[in-house]
Short mmCIF file of C-alpha atoms in Angstrom, two decimals:
data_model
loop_
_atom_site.label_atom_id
_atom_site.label_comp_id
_atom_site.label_asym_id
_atom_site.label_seq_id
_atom_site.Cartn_x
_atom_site.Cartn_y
_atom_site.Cartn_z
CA UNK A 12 19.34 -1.64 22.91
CA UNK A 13 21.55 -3.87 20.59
CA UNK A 14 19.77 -7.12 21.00
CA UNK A 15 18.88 -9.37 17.20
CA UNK A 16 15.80 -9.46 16.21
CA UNK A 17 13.79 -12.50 15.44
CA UNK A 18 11.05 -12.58 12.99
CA UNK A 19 8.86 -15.65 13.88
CA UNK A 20 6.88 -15.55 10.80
CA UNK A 21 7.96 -17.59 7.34
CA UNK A 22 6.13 -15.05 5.63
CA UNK A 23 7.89 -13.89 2.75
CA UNK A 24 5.37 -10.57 2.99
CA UNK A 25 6.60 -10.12 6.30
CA UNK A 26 10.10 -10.44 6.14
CA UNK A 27 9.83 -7.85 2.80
CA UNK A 28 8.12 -5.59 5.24
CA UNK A 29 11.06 -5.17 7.52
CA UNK A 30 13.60 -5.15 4.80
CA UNK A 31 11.94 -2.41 3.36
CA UNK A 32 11.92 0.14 6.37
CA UNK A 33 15.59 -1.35 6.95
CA UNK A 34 14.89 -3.37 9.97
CA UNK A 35 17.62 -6.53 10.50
CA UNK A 36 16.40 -9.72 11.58
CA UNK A 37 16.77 -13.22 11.26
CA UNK A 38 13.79 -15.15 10.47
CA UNK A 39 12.50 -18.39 12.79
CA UNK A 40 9.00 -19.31 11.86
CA UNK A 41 7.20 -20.79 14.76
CA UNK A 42 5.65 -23.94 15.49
CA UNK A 43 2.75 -22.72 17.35
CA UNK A 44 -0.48 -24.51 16.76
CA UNK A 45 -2.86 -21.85 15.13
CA UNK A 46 -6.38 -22.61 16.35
CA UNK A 47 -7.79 -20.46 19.34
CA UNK A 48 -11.17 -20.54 21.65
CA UNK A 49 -11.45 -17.01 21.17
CA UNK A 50 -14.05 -15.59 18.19
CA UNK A 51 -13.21 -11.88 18.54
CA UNK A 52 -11.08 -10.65 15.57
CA UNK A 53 -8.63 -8.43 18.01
CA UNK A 54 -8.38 -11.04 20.66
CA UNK A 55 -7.44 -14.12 17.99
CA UNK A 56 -4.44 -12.29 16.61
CA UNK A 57 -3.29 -10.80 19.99
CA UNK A 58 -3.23 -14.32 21.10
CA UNK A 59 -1.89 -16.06 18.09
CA UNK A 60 1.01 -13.54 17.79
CA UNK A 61 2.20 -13.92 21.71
CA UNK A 62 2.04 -17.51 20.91
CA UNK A 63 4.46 -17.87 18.12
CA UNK A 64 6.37 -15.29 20.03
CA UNK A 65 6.63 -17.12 22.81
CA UNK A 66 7.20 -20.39 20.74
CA UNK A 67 10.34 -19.24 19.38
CA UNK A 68 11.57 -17.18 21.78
CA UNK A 69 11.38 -19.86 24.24
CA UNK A 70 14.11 -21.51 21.79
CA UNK A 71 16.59 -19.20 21.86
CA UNK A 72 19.62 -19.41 24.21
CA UNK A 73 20.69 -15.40 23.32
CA UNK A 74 18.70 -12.72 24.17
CA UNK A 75 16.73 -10.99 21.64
CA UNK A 76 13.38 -9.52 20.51
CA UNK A 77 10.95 -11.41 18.63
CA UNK A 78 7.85 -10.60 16.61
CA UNK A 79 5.22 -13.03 16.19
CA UNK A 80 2.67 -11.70 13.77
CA UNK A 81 -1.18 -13.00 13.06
CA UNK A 82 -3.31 -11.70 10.05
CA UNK A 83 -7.27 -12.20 9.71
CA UNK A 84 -9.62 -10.83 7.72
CA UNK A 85 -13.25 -10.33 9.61
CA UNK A 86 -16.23 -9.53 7.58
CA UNK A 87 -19.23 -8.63 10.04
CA UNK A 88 -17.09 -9.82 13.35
CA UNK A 89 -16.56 -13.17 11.50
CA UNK A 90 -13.03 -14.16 10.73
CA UNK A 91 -12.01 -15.46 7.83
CA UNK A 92 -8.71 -17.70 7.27
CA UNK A 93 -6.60 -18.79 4.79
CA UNK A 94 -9.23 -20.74 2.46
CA UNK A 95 -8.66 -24.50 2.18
CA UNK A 96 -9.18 -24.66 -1.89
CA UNK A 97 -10.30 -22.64 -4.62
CA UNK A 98 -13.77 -23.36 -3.76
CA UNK A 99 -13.43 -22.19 -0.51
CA UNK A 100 -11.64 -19.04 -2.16
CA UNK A 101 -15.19 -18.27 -4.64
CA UNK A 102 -17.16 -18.35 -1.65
CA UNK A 103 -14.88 -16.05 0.49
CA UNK A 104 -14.06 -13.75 -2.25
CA UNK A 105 -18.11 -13.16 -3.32
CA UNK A 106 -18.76 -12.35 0.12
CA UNK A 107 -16.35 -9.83 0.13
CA UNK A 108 -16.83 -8.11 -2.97
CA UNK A 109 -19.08 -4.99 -3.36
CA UNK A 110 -18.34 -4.08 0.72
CA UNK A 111 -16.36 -3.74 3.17
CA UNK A 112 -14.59 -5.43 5.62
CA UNK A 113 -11.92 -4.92 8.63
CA UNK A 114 -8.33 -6.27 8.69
CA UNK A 115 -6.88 -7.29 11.66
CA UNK A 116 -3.37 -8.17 12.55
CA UNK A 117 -1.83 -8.84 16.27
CA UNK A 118 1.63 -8.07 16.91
CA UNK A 119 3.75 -9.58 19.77
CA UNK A 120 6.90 -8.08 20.62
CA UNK A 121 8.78 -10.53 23.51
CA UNK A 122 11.88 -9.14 24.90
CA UNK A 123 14.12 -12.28 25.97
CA UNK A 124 16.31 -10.83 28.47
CA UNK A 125 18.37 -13.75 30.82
CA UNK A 126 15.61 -15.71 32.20
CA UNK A 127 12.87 -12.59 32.03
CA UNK A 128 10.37 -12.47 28.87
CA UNK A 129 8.80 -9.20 28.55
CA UNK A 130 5.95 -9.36 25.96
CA UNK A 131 4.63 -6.32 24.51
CA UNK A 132 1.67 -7.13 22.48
CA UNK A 133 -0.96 -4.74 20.43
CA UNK A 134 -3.22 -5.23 17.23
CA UNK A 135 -4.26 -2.69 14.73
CA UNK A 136 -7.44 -2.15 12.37
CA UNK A 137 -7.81 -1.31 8.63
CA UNK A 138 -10.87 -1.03 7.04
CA UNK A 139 -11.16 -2.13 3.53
CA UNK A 140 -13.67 -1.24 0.72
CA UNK A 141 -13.37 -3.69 -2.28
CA UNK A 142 -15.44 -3.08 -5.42
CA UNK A 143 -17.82 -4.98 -7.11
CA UNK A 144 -16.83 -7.76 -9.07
CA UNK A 145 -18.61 -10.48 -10.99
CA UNK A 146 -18.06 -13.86 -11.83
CA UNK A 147 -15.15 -13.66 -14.37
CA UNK A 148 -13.25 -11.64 -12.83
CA UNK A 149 -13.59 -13.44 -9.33
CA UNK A 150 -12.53 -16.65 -11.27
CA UNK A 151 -9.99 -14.85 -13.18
CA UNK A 152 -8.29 -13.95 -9.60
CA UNK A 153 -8.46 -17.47 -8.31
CA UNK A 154 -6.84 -18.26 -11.45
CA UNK A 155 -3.65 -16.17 -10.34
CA UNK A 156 -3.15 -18.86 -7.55
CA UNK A 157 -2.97 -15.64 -5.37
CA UNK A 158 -5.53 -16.46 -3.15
CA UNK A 159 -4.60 -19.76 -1.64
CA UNK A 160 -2.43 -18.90 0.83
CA UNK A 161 -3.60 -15.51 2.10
CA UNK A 162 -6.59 -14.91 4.56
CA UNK A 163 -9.42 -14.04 3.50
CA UNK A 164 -8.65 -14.77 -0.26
CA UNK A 165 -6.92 -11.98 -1.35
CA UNK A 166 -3.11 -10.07 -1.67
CA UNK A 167 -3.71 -6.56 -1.21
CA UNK A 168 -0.40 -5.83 -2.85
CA UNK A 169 -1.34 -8.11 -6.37
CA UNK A 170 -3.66 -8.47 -9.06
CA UNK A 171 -6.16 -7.57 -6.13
CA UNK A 172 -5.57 -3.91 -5.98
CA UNK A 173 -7.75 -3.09 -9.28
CA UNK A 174 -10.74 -4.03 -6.92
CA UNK A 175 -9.75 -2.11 -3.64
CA UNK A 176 -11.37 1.07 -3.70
CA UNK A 177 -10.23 2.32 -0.39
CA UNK A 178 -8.68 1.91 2.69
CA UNK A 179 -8.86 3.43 6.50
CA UNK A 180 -5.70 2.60 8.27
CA UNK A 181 -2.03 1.38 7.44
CA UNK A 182 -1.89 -0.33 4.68
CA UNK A 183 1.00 -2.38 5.88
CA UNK A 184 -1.40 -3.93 8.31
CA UNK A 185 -3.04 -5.15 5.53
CA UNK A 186 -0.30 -6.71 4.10
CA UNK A 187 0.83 -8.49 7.11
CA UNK A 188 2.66 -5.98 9.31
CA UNK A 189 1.62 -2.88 11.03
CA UNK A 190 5.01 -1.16 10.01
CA UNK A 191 4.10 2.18 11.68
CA UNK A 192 3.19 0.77 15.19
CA UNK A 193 5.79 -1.76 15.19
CA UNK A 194 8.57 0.76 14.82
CA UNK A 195 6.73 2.92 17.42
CA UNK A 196 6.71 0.02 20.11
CA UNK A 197 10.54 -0.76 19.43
CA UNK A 198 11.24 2.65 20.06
CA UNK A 199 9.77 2.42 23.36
CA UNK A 200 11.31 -0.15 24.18
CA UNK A 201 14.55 0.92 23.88
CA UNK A 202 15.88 0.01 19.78
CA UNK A 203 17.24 2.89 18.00
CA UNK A 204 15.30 2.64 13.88
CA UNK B 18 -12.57 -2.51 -27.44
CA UNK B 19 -8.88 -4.27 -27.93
CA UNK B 20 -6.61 -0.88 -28.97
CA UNK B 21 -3.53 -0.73 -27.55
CA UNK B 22 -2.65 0.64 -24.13
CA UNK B 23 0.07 3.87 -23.55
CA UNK B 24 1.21 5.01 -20.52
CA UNK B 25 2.63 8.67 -21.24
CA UNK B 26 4.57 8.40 -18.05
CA UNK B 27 8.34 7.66 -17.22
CA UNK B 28 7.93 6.64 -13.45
CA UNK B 29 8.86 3.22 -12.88
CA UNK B 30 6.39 3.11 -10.28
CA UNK B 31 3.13 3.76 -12.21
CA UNK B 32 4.56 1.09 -14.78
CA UNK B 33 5.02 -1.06 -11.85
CA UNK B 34 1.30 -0.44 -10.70
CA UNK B 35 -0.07 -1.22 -14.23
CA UNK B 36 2.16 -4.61 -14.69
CA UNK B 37 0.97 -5.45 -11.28
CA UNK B 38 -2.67 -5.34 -12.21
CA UNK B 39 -1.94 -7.37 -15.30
CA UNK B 40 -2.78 -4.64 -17.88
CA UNK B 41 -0.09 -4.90 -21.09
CA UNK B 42 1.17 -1.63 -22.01
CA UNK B 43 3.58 0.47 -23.96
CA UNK B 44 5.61 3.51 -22.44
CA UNK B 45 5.25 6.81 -24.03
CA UNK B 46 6.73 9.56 -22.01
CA UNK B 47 5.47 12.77 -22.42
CA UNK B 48 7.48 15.93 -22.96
CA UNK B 49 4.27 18.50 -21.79
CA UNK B 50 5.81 21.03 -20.07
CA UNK B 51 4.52 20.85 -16.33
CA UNK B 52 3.59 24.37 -15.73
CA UNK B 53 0.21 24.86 -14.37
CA UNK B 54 -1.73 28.31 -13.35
CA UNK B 55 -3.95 26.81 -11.28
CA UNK B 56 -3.40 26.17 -7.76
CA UNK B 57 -6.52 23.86 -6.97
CA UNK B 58 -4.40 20.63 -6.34
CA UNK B 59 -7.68 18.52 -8.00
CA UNK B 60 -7.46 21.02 -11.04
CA UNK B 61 -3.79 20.70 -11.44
CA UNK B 62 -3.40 17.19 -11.53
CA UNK B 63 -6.73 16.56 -13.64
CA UNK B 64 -5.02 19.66 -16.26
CA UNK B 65 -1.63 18.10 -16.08
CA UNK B 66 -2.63 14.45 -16.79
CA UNK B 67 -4.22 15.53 -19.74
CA UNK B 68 -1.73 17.54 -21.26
CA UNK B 69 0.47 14.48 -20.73
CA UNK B 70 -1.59 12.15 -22.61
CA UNK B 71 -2.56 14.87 -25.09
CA UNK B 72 0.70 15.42 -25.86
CA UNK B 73 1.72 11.50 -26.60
CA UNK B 74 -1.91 10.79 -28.27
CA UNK B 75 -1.13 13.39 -30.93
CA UNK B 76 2.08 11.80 -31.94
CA UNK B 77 0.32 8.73 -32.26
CA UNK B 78 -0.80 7.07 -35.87
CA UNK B 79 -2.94 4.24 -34.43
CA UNK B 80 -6.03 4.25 -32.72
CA UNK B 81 -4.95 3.66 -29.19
CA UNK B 82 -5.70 4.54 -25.34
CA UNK B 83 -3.16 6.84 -23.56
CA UNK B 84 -3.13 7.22 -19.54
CA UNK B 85 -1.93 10.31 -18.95
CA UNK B 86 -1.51 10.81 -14.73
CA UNK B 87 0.16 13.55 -12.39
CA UNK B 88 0.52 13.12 -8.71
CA UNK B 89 1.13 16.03 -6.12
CA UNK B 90 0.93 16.29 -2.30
CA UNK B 91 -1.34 18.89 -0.84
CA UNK B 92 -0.42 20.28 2.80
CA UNK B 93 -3.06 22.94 3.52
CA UNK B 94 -4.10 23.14 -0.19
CA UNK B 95 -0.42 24.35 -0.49
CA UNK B 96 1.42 21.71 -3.17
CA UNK B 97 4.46 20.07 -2.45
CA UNK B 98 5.99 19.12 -6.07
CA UNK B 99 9.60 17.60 -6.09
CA UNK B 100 12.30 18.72 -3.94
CA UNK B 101 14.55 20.65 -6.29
CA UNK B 102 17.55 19.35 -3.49
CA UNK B 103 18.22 18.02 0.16
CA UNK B 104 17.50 21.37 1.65
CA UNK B 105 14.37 21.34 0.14
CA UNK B 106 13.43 17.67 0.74
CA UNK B 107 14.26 18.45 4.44
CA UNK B 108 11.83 21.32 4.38
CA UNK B 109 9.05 19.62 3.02
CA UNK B 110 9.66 15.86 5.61
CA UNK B 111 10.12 19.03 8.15
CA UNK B 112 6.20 20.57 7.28
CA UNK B 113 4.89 16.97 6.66
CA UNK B 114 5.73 15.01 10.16
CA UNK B 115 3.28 14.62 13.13
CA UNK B 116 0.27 15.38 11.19
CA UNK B 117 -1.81 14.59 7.63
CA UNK B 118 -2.05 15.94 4.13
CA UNK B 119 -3.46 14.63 1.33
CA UNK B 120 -2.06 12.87 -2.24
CA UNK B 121 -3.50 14.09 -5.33
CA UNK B 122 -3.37 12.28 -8.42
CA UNK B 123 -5.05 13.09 -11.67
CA UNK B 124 -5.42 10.43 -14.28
CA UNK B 125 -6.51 11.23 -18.14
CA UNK B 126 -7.46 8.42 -20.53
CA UNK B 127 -7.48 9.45 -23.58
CA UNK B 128 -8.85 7.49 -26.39
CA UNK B 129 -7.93 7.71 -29.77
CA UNK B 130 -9.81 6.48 -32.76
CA UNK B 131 -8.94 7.74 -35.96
CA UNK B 132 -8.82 11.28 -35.63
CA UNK B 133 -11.06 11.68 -33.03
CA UNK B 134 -10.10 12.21 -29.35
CA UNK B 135 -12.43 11.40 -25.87
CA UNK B 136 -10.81 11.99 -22.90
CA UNK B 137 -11.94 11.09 -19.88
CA UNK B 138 -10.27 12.87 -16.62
CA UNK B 139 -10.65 12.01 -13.22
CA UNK B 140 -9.10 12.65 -9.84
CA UNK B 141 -8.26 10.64 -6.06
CA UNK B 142 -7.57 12.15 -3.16
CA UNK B 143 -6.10 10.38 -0.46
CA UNK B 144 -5.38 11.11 2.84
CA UNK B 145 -2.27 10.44 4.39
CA UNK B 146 -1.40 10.48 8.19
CA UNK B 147 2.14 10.89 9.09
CA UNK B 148 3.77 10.25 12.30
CA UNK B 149 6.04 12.37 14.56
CA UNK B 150 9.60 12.29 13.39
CA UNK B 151 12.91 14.16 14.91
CA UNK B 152 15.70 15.70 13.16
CA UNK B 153 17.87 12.27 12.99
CA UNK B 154 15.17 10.40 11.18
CA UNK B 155 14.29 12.78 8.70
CA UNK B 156 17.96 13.13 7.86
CA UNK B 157 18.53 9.43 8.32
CA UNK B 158 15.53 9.11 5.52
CA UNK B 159 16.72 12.13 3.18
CA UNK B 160 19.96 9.89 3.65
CA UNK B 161 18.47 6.81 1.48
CA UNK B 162 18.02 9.35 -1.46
CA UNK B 163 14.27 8.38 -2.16
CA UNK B 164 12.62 11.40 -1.46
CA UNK B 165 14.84 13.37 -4.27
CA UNK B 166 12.53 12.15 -7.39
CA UNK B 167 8.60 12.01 -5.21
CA UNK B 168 6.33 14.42 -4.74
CA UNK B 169 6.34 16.31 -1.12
CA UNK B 170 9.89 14.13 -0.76
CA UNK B 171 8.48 10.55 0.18
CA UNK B 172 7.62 7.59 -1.37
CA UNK B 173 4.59 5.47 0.57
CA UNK B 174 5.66 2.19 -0.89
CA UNK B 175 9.83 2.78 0.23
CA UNK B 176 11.61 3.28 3.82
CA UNK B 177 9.19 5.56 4.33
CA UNK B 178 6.58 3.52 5.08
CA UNK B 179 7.51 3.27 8.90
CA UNK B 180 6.36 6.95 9.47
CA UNK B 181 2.67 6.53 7.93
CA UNK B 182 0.34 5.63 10.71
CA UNK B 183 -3.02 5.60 8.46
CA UNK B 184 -4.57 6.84 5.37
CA UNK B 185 -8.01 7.34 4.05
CA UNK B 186 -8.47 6.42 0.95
CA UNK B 187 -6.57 4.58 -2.16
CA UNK B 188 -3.18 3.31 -1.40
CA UNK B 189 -2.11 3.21 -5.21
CA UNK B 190 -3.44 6.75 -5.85
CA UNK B 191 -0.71 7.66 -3.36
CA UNK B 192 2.45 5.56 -5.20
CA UNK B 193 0.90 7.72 -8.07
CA UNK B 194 -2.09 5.49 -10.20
CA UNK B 195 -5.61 4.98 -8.56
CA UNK B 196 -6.02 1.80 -9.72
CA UNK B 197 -9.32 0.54 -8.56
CA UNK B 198 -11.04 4.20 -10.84
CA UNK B 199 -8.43 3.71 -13.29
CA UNK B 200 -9.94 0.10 -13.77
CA UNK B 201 -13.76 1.24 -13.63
CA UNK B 202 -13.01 3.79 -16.52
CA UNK B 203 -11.42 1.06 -18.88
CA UNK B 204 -14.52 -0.91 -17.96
CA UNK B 205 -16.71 2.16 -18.34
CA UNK B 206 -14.95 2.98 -21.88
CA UNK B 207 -15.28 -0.87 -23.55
CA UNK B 208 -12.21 -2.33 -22.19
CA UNK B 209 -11.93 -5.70 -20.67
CA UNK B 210 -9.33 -6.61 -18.46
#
């Protein structure tokens, strides 16, 4: 299969993510309005990432594969977004230190093909185990700026790492992409890696 | 405690890791020769990393903190250093594919303080879970020329990256510095960071 991909994430985690296993794409973030009816952590980013698949692909007059993409982090079943201000960030970032949590991110890939959309959609799990930290060094990572636009208040891949113990699952996931599932999908479907 | 910080290693990557984490640092490379007689991958690393830092601490005037660290990959309890060449790489990508091993690194800080010395030596294992991969895209990866200078011929954090489903464990310990331990000694030891 020859057809472009379409990252519909602005992401710029994302779009380093399929740079680095050599992936080409052009990037088209979507439009897609973000809130769902859905409270289960798998279900919300299955459905958020066909969305913004969907959105975009629905846009394009070629056809091509796109990958919508949607990252939460869910500490006992309850998800946790992007927080709204640094505030916000304190309170998410105590209740995650000194346990763990689960990282969830849903992957769409549509195939636009003439008139026919074939969606292909999955999610995958990581488990994350962040230390203990007190209050001056929770502050002192809010004072990064790192946390503001990331879910659940933290980058894996900064200043964060000192705290993460451990993981159980791709890290990738973690950062935004399931790299190792995606390319296993796209081989399925037909693209040569 | 506010002595300096040494890193007796020349790998980009660990200085990467420590930058990343926001810990200021000098690089010391260490000339130890990297012959071991054990074959316990723990016990190698742990004797290897502090060697390394022995070796830069004594050529040291100042009271100072050296990180001494040595990563291997353990298939079976069988070590995987460098590939010595292509052949080699494509032996070791050959024995790695469609199942898991585990990463190895062994980190010594050693701190000096006038002509005392107080190491302390620690190890992470991580496990790593590697997908199936043919003939083509091991080739296609020994191609990109990153396996040549890492440990059981990959690097987690490169191209490579598409072919790990999962670990168990710390992500960093497998680009070569457990951060999140690394960070609990310092504490441990006086240092704030």
């Amino acid at each position: 299969m020859k057809k472009k991909i379409i990252l519909a994430s602005g992401s710029p985690r994302r779009r380093e993510l399929l740079t680095q296993i050599g992936i080409a794409y052009e990037v088209v973030p979507s439009d897609a309005e973000e809130t769902v009816t859905e409270t289960d952590p798998a279900r919300v980013v299955e459905s958020l990432s066909f969305r913004k698949a969907m959105d975009v692909a629905e846009k394009q007059a070629e056809d091509c594969v796109v990958i919508g993409a949607d990252t939460v982090v869910a500490l006992d079943q309850q998800i946790l977004g992007k927080p709204a201000d640094e505030t916000q960030a304190l309170q998410m970032l105590h209740a995650l230190q000194g346990r763990s949590h689960c990282v969830y991110t849903g992957v769409t890939l549509l195939v636009k093909q003439q008139d026919r959309m074939e969606p292909h959609t999955f999610h995958e799990r990581t488990t994350v185990h962040v230390a203990a930290m007190n209050d001056r060094e929770i502050n002192h990572y809010i004072a990064t700026g790192e946390p503001l636009d990331k879910a659940g208040a933290y980058g894996i891949q900064g200043a964060f790492a000192a705290y993460i113990c451990g993981i159980e699952g791709d890290y990738y996931n973690v950062v935004g992409l399931p790299l190792c599932h995606l390319v296993q999908v796209l081989k399925e479907i037909g693209f040569e890696i």
